[in-house]
XYZ file of C-alpha atoms in Angstrom:
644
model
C -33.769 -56.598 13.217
C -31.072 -56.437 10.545
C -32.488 -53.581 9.404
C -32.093 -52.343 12.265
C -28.407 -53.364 13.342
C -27.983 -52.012 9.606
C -28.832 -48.658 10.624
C -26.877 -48.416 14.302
C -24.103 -49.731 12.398
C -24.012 -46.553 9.618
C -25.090 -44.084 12.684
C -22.125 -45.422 14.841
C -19.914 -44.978 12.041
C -21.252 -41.632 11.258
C -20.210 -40.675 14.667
C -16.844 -41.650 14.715
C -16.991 -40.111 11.188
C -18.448 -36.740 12.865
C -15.507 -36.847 15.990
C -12.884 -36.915 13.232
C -14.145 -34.447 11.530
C -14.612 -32.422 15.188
C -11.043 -33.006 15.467
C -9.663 -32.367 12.525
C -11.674 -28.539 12.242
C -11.491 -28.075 16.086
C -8.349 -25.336 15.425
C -10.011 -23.487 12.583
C -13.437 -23.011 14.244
C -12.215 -22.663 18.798
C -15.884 -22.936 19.260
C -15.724 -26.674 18.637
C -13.219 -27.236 20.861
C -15.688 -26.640 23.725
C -17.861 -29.765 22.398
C -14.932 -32.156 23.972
C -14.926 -30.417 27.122
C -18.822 -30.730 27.514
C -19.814 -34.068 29.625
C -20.271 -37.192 27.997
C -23.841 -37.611 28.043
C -24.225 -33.787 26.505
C -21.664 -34.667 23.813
C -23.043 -37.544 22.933
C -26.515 -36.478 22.016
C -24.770 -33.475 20.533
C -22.941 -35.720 18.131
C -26.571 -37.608 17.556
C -28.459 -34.902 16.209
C -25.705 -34.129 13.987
C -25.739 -37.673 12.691
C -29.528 -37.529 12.222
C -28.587 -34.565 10.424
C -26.721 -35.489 8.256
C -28.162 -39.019 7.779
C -31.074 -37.805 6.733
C -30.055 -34.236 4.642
C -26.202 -33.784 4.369
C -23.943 -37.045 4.709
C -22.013 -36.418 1.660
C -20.530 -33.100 3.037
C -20.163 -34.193 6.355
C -17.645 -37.121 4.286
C -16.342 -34.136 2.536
C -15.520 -32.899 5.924
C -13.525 -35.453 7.149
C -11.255 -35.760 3.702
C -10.312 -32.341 3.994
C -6.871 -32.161 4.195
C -5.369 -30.783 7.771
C -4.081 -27.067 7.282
C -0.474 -26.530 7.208
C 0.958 -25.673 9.999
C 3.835 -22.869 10.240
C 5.766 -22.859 13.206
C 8.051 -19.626 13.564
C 10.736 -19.124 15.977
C 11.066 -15.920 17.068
C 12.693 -16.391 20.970
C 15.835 -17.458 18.486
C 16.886 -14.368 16.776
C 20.552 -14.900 16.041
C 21.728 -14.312 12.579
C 19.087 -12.148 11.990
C 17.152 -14.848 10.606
C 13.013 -16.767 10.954
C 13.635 -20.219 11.923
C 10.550 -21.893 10.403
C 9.012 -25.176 10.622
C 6.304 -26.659 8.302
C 4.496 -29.867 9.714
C 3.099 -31.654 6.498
C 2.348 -35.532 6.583
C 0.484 -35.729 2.969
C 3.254 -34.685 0.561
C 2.481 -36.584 -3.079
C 4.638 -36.777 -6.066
C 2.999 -33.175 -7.697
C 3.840 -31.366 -3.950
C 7.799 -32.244 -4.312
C 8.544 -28.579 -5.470
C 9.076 -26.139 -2.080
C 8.057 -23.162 -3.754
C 9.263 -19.461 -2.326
C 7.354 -16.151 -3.461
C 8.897 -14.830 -6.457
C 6.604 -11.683 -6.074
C 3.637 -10.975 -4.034
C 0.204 -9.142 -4.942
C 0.376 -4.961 -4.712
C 3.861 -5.157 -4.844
C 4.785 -4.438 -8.203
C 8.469 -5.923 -7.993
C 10.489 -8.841 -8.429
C 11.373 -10.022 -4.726
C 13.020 -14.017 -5.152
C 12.293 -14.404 -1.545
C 14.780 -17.684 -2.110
C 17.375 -15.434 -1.962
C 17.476 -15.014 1.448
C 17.016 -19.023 2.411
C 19.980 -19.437 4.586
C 19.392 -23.277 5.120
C 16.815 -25.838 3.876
C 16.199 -29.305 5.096
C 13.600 -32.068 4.607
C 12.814 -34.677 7.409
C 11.136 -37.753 7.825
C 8.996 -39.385 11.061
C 12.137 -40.565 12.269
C 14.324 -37.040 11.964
C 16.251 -38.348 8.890
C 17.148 -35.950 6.442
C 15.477 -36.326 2.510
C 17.712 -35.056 0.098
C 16.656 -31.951 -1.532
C 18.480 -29.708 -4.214
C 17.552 -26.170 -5.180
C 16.767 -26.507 -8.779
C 16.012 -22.216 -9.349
C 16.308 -19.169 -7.017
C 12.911 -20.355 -5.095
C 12.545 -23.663 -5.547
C 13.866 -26.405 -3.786
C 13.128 -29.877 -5.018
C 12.714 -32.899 -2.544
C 13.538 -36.451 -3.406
C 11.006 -38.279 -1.712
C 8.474 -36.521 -0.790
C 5.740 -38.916 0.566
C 7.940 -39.719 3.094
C 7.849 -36.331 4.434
C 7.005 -35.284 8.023
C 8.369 -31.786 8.343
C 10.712 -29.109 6.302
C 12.865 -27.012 8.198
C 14.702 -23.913 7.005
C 16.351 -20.336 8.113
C 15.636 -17.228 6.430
C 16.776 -14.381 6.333
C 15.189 -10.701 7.493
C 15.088 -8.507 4.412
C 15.702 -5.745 6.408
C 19.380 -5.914 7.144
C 20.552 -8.400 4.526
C 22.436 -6.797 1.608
C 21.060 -7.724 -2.199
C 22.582 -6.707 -5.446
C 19.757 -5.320 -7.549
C 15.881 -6.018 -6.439
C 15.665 -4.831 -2.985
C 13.072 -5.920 -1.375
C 10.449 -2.734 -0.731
C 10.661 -2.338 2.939
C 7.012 -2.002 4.076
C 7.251 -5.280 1.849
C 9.605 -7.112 3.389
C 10.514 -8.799 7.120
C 12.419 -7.276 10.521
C 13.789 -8.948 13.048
C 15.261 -7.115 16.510
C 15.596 -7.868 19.862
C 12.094 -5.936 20.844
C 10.118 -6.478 17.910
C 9.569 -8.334 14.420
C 7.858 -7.352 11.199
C 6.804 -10.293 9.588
C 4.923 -10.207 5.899
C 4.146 -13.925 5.289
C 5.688 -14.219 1.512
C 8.738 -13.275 3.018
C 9.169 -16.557 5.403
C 7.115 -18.681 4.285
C 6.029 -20.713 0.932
C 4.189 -23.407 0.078
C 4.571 -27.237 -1.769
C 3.471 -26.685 -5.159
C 0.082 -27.753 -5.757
C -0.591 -26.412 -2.303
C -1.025 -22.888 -2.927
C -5.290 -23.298 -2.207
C -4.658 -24.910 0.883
C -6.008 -23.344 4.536
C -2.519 -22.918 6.805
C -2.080 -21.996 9.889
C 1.054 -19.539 11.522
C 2.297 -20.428 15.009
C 4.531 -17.989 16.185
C 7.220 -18.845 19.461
C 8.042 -15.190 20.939
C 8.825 -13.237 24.394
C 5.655 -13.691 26.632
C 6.026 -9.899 26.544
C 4.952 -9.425 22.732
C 1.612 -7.538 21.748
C 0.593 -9.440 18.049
C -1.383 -6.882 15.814
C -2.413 -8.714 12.612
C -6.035 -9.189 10.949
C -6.003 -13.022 10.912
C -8.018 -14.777 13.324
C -6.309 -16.992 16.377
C -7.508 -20.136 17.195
C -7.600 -21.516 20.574
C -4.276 -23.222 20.178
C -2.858 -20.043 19.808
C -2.176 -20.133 15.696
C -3.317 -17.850 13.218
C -5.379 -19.209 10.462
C -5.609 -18.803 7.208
C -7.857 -19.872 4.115
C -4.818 -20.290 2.036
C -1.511 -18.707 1.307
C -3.077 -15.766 -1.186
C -4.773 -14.923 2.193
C -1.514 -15.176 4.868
C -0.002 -12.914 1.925
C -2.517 -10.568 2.389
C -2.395 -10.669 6.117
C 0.808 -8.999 7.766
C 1.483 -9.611 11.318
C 3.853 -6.757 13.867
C 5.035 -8.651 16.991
C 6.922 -7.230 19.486
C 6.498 -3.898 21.936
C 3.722 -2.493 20.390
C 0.404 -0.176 21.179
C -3.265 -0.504 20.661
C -6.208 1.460 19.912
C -9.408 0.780 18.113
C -12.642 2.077 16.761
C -15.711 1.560 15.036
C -16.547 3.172 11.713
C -20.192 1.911 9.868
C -20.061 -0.899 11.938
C -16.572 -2.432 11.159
C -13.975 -2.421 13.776
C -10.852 -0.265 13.152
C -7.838 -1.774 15.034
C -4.258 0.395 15.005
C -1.360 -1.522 16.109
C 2.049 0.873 16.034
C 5.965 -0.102 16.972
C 7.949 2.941 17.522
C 11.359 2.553 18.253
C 11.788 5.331 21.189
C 7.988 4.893 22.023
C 7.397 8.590 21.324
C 4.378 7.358 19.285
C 1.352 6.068 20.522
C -1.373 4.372 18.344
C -3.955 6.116 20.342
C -2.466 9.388 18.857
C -2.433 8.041 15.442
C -6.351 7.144 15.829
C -6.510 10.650 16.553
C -5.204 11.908 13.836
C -6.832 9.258 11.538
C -10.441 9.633 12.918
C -12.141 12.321 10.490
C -10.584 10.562 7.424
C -11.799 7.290 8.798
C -15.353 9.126 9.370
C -14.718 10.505 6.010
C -14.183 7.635 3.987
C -17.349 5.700 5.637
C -19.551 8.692 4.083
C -18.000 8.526 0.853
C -17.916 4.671 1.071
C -21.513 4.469 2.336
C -20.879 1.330 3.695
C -17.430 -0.523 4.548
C -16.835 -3.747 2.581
C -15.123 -5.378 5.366
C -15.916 -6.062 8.737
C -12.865 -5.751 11.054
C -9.617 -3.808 9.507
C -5.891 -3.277 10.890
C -3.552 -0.598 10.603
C -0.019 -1.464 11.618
C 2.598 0.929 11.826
C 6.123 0.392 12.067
C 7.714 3.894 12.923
C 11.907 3.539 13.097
C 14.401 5.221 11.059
C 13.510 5.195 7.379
C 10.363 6.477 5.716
C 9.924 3.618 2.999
C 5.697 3.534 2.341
C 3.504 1.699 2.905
C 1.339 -1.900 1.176
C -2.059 -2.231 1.266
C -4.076 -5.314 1.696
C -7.712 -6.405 1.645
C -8.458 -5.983 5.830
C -5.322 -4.507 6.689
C -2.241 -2.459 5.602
C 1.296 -2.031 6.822
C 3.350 0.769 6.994
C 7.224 1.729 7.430
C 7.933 5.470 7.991
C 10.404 7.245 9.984
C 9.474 8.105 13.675
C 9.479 11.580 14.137
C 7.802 13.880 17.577
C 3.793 13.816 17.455
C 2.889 17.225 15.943
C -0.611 17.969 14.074
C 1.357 17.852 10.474
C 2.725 14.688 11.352
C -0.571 13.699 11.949
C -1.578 14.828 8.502
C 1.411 13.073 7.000
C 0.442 9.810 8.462
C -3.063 10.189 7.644
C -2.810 11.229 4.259
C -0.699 8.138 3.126
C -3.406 5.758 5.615
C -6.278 7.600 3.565
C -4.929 5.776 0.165
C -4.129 2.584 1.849
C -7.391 2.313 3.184
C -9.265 2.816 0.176
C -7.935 -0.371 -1.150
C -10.815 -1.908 0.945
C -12.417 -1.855 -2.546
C -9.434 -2.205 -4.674
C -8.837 -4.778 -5.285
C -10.743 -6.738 -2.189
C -14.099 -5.967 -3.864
C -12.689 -5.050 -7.628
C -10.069 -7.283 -9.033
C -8.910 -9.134 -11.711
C -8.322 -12.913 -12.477
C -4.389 -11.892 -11.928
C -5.041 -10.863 -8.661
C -7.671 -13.799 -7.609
C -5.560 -16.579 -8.648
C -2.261 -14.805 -7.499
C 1.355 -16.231 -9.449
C 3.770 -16.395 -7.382
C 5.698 -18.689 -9.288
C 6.556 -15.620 -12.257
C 5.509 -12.128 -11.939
C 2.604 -11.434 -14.240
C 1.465 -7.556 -14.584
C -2.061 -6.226 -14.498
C -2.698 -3.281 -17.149
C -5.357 -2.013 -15.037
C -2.766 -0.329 -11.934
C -4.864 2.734 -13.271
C -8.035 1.303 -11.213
C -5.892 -0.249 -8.515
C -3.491 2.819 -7.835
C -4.453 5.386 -9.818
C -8.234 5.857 -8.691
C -7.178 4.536 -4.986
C -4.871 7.787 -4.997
C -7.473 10.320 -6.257
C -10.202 8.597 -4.047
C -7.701 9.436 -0.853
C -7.631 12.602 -1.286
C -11.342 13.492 -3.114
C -12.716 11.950 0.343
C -10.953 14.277 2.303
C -12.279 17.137 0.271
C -16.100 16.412 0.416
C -15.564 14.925 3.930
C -14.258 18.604 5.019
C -10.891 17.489 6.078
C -9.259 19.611 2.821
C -10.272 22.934 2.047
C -10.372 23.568 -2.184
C -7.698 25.741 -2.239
C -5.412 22.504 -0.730
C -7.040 19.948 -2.978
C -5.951 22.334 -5.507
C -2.430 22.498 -4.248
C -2.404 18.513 -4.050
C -2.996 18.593 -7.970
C -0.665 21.278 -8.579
C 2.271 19.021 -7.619
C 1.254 16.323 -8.921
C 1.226 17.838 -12.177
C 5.002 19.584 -11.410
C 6.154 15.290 -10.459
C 4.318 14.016 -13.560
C 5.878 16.567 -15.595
C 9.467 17.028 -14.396
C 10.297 13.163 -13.059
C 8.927 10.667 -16.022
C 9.035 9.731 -19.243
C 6.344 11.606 -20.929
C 6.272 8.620 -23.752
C 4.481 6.336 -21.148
C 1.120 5.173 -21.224
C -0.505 3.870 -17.604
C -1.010 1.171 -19.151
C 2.509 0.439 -20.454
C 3.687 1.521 -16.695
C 1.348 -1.404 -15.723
C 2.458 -3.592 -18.649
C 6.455 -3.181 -17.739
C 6.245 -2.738 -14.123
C 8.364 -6.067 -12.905
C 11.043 -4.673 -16.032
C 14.012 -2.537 -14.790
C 12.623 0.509 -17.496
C 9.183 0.188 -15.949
C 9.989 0.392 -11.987
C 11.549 3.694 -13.039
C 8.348 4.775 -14.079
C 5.951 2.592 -11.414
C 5.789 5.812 -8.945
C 3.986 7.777 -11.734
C 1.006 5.825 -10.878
C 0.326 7.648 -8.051
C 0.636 11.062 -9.535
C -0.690 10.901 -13.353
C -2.867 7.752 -12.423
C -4.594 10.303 -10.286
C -4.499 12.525 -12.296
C -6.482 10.828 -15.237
C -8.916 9.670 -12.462
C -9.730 13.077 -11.871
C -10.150 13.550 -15.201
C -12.405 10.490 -15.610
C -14.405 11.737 -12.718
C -15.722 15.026 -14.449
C -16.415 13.473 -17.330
C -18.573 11.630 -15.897
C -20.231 13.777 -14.346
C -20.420 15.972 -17.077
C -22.184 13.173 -19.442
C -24.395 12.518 -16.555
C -25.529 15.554 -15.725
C -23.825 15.857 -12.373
C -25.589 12.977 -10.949
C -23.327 10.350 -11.376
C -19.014 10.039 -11.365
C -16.242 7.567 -10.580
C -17.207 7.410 -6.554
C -20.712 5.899 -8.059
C -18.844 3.973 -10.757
C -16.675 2.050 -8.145
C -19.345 1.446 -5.819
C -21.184 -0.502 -8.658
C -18.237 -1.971 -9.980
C -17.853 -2.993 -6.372
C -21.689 -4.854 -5.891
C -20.892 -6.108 -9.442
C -17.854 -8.155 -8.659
C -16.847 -8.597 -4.430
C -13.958 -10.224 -3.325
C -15.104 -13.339 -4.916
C -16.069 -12.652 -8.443
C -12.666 -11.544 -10.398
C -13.405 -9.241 -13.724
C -11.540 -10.490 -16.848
C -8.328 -8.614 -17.071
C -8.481 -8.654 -20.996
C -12.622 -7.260 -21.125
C -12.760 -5.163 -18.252
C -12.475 -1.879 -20.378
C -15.317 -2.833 -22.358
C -17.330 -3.561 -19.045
C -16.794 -0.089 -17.723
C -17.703 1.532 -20.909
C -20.992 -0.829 -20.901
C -21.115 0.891 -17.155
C -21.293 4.115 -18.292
C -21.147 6.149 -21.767
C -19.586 5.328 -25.322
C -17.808 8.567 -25.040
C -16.050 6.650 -22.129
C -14.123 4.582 -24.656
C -12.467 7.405 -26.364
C -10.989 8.477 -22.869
C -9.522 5.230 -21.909
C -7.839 4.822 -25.550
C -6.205 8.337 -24.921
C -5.236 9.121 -21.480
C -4.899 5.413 -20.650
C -4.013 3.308 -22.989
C -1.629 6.050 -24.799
C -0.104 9.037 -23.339
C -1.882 11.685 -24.881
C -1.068 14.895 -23.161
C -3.972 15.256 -20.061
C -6.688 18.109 -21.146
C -6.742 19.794 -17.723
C -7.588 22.868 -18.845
C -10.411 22.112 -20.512
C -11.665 19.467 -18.448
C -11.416 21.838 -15.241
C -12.904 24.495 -16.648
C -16.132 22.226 -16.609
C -16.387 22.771 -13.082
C -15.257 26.539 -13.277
C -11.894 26.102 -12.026
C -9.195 27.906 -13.851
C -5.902 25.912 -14.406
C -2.673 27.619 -15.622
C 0.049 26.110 -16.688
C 2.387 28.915 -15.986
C 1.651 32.412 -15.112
C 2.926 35.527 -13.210
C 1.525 35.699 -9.679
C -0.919 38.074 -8.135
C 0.940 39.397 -5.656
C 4.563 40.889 -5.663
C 7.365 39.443 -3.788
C 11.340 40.054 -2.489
C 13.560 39.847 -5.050
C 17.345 40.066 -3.751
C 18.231 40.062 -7.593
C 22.050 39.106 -7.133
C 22.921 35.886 -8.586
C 26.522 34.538 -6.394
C 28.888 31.976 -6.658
C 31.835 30.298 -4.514
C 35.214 30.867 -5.171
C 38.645 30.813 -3.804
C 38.286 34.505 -2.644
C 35.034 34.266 -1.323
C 31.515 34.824 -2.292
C 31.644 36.860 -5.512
C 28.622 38.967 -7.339
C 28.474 36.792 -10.518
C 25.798 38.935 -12.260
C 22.671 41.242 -11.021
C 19.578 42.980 -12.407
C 19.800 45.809 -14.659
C 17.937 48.305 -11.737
C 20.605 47.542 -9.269
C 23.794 48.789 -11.452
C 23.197 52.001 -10.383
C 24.159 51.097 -6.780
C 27.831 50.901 -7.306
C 27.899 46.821 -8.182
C 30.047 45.022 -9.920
C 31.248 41.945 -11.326
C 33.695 39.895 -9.211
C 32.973 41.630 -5.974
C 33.611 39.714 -3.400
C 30.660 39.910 -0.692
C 31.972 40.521 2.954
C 29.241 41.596 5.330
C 25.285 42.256 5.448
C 24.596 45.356 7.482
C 28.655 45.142 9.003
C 27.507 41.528 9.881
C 30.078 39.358 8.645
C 29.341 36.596 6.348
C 30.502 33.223 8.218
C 30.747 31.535 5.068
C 31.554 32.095 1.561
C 28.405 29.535 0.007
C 25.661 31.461 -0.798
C 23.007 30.395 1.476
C 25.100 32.770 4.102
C 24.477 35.524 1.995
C 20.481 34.707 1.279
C 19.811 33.662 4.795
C 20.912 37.405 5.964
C 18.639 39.122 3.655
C 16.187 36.579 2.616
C 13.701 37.921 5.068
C 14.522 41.662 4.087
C 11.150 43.461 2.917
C 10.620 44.515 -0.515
C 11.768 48.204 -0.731
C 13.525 48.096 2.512
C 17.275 48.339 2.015
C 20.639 47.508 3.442
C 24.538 47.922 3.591
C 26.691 45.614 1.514
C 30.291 45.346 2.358
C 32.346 44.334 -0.671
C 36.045 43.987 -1.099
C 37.230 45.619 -4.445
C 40.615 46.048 -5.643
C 42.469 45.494 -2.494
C 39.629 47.851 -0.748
C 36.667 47.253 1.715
C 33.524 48.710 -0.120
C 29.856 49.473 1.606
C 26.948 49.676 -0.944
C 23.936 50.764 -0.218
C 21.586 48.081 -1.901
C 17.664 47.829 -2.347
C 15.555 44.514 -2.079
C 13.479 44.721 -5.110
C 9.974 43.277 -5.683
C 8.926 41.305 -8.914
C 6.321 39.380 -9.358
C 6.850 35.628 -9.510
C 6.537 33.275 -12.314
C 4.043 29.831 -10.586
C 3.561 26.978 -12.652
C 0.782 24.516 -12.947
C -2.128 26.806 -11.115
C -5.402 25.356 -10.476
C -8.014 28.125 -8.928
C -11.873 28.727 -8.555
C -12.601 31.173 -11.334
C -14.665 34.304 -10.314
C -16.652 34.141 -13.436
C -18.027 31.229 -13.600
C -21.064 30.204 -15.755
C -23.949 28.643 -14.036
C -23.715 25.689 -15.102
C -20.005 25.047 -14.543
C -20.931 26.069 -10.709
C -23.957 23.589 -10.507
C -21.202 20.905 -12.143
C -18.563 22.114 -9.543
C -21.262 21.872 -6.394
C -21.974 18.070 -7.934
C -18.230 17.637 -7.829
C -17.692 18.690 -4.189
C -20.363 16.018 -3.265
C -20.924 12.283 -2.462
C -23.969 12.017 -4.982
């Protein structure tokens, strides 16, 4: 019989145990919040076979359970949007002596920049049960130190949109940062909200107050209460949310669902139009993917006045770019910049380091490996495009030609992608940070034919990721200091000698021989095929007009000369005296055809008769399928075009 009252006694405090816990999880998981709705007698032998349950196999994690500390919650105003500011509210009732630091981002993951979100903290309280304010006192640029923090019920603050608010140096990226008008708000998590240090890990949830009116695109999860939950802060960081009056479409590619949420401020686009334009690359990347690493995925556009980028996270990615009328090359434009930001599906959700994992957003700390992150999510974008059929050769070939022309004509030749990696937070290295994207692609491509040429054609960096990728996930992290040595374990000792030069120094890129490999000619500068206008008079503005400052040798015989001052084209009149007046008359003159040139001359109107010449022009930085192949550079090249 004691035994027995023994027993009741641990099962009946199981169950209260289990109701708490019920409770307590209900928001994160809405489909318990249906087991309090169900009838008593149905709940309670609900809540018995989960105390048999866990009686008998688990009652140490259903204890675990119920200590679990309550989420955080985030309450956001957004119906009050005076002062261009987020009124925010934190509701935390656990605050120890290690949690009395309020920390604010100091930089956030894929950003590459020092933000100091506590710049923009307009007003910062902490409150007690009662509504008495704690002393607090900012102690550095995002940190705000609170007195007594056990007695803590909620912290209250404005901050301000980074949008519209002025800064003198460190300007917050804009696809980056926060928005906040009267039909819409752009709200990136790291820029409104932070955490109590020590409570970086903990799950919070994101309660946003808006017009009833307001679509929410975002790739966290609501729960029934109507908040948006996440695992911890890392993962609100990762997850940006577009409120306002926005559009809708979706999709399913390899079984994830593909969600595109767009603001544009005249409404002139329509997220069912950008699906359109997006679909073939989104086909595209599934076949050179083989499978996507994520199950649901949001696009949100935010289309206004400014064409800033665009940040890429691991199930969604956000993007701020000027709103221009829906035409096929907008299309293009948008999908060719959603092509890279969608690759980052796999980096770094599925290939990152320990920097990334266990994110610091107390001081900026750089990655040397933006070569994997940036570099081969740049070449991927557009090598998926090729072998998916949405780019011809000929404008895969074009793509590399400028990035060669911005590599060589924008950057400091002296650095390294790893030393851009290494200095990217410094003032010298965010002058260089945009060089990832054109010679971090650059020596991707590279590293792709290599390895295919080592292989045999049967194996490059598409199949190199995508075992990197079942290696690691988004839960194993690589070691940021070994992770050369792993790839080079991957694949081929030669493999070494290729990161030492093209990444870890700046060794001049072998494109020439490297694309020859795959019998494609490339030419760094050369004469072109075919022959072209030449107006061959060189002009300049002065007080008396538009005067002939020099011309070719072959024209001299036409009567030219020095200081002529150019009146008409044809007795057209020139409307200006800058020189585009003069080459917009006769730019699109034929080669060979000729024409009248009024000049005045010593106090005299003079007409010229004047050829347009032809000459053949000088192109730099050629790439081009060569017609003489060997075979082997065309079986190589076929390999190349392929998803192996």
């Amino acid at each position: 019989m004691e035994k027995r009252a023994r027993m009741l006694s641990a099962n009946a405090i199981l169950q209260m145990v289990l109701v708490q816990a019920l409770a307590r999880t209900a928001p994160q998981f809405p489909f318990l919040t249906s087991i309090f709705a169900l009838s008593m007698n149905v709940r309670r032998c609900f809540l018995l076979f989960v105390v048999l349950y866990c009686t008998v196999f688990n009652t140490a994690s259903l204890l675990a359970l119920v200590n679990k500390p309550e989420p955080l919650l985030y309450e956001i105003n957004l119906n009050d949007r005076s002062d261009d500011t987020f009124k925010v509210r934190l509701t935390v009732r656990d605050l120890k002596a290690e949690n009395a630091v309020y920390q604010f981002a100091a930089t956030a993951p894929g950003t590459y920049q020092v933000m100091d979100i506590g710049r923009f903290v307009r007003k910062f309280q902490a409150l007690d049960q009662s509504g008495k304010e704690i002393p607090t006192k900012q102690i550095s640029t995002n940190q705000w130190r609170i007195s007594k923090p056990e007695k803590v019920a909620e912290i209250r603050y404005a901050i301000a949109e980074t949008f519209d608010t002025p800064v003198t140096r460190d300007e917050i990226y804009r696809m980056c940062g926060s928005s906040l008008e009267n039909d819409h708000a752009l709200f990136n998590p790291h820029t409104a909200i932070g955490f109590p240090t020590g409570m970086q890990s903990r799950p919070l949830r994101l309660l946003f107050q808006h017009p009833k009116e307001w679509s929410i695109g975002t790739p966290l999860e609501q729960d029934s209460a109507g908040a948006f939950f996440a695992k911890n802060y890392d993962f609100a960081v990762d997850s940006p949310i577009l409120l306002g009056n926005i559009t809708k479409a979706a999709t399913t590619v390899r079984g994830a669902q593909i969600e595109i949420y767009t603001y544009s401020v005249s409404g002139a686009i329509k997220s069912e139009q950008l699906l359109g334009a997006m679909s073939k690359m989104l086909t595209a990347a599934g076949e050179f993917l083989v499978e996507l690493p994520v199950k649901r995925y949001a696009f949100l556009f935010h289309l206004e006045d400014v064409s800033a980028g665009a940040w890429e996270h691991s199930y969604s990615s956000g993007y701020v770019l000027e709103e221009r009328p829906y035409s096929e090359e907008y299309g293009q434009y948008i999908t060719d910049i959603a092509a890279h930001e969608f690759f980052h599906i796999v980096t770094p959700l599925n290939i990152h380091s320990e920097l990334i994992e266990k994110f610091n957003f107390v001081k900026p700390t750089a990655s040397e490996h933006l070569w994997l992150y940036e570099g081969t999510t740049e070449w991927a974008s557009h090598a998926m495009q090729l072998r998916g059929g949405l780019k011809s050769l000929p404008q895969y070939c074009a793509d590399l030609s400028n990035k060669v022309l911005v590599d060589n004509s924008y950057f400091d030749k002296e650095y390294s992608l790893s030393k851009l990696s290494l200095t990217c937070f410094s003032d010298s290295g965010q002058k260089q940070y945009s060089n990832i994207y054109y010679r971090g692609a650059l020596v991707a491509g590279l590293l792709d034919i290599r390895l295919l040429e080592l292989s045999d054609g049967k194996r490059g960096l598409r199949e190199l990721v995508r075992q990197l990728a079942t290696l690691y996930g988004p839960n194993k992290s690589f070691s940021e200091k070994e992770f050369f040595q792993t790839v080079v374990k991957l694949t081929y000792p030669e493999i070494a000698d290729f990161i030492e030069l093209y990444i870890k120094k700046a060794t001049p890129l072998p494109l020439k021989d490297y694309y020859a490999k795959i019998g494609i000619n490339y030419h760094e500068k050369r004469l072109s095929d075919t022959l072209s206008a030449d107006i061959g008079i060189r002009t300049r503005a002065e007080n008396a007009g538009l005067v002939v400052y020099d011309f070719r040798e072959n024209l001299a015989n036409t009567g030219l000369r020095f200081g002529d001052v150019i009146l008409a084209v044809n007795r057209q009149r020139l409307t200006s005296k800058e020189s585009r007046a003069f080459l917009a008359m006769v730019s699109k003159m034929a080669a060979g055809s000729t024409y009248t040139l009024t000049v005045f001359r010593d106090g005299n109107e003079v007409e010229l008769s004047v050829p347009i010449l032809s000459q053949q022009k000088e192109q730099q930085y050629v790439f081009e399928v060569s017609p003489n192949a060997y075979r082997r550079q065309v079986m190589l090249r076929e390999a190349w075009l392929k998803n192996l």
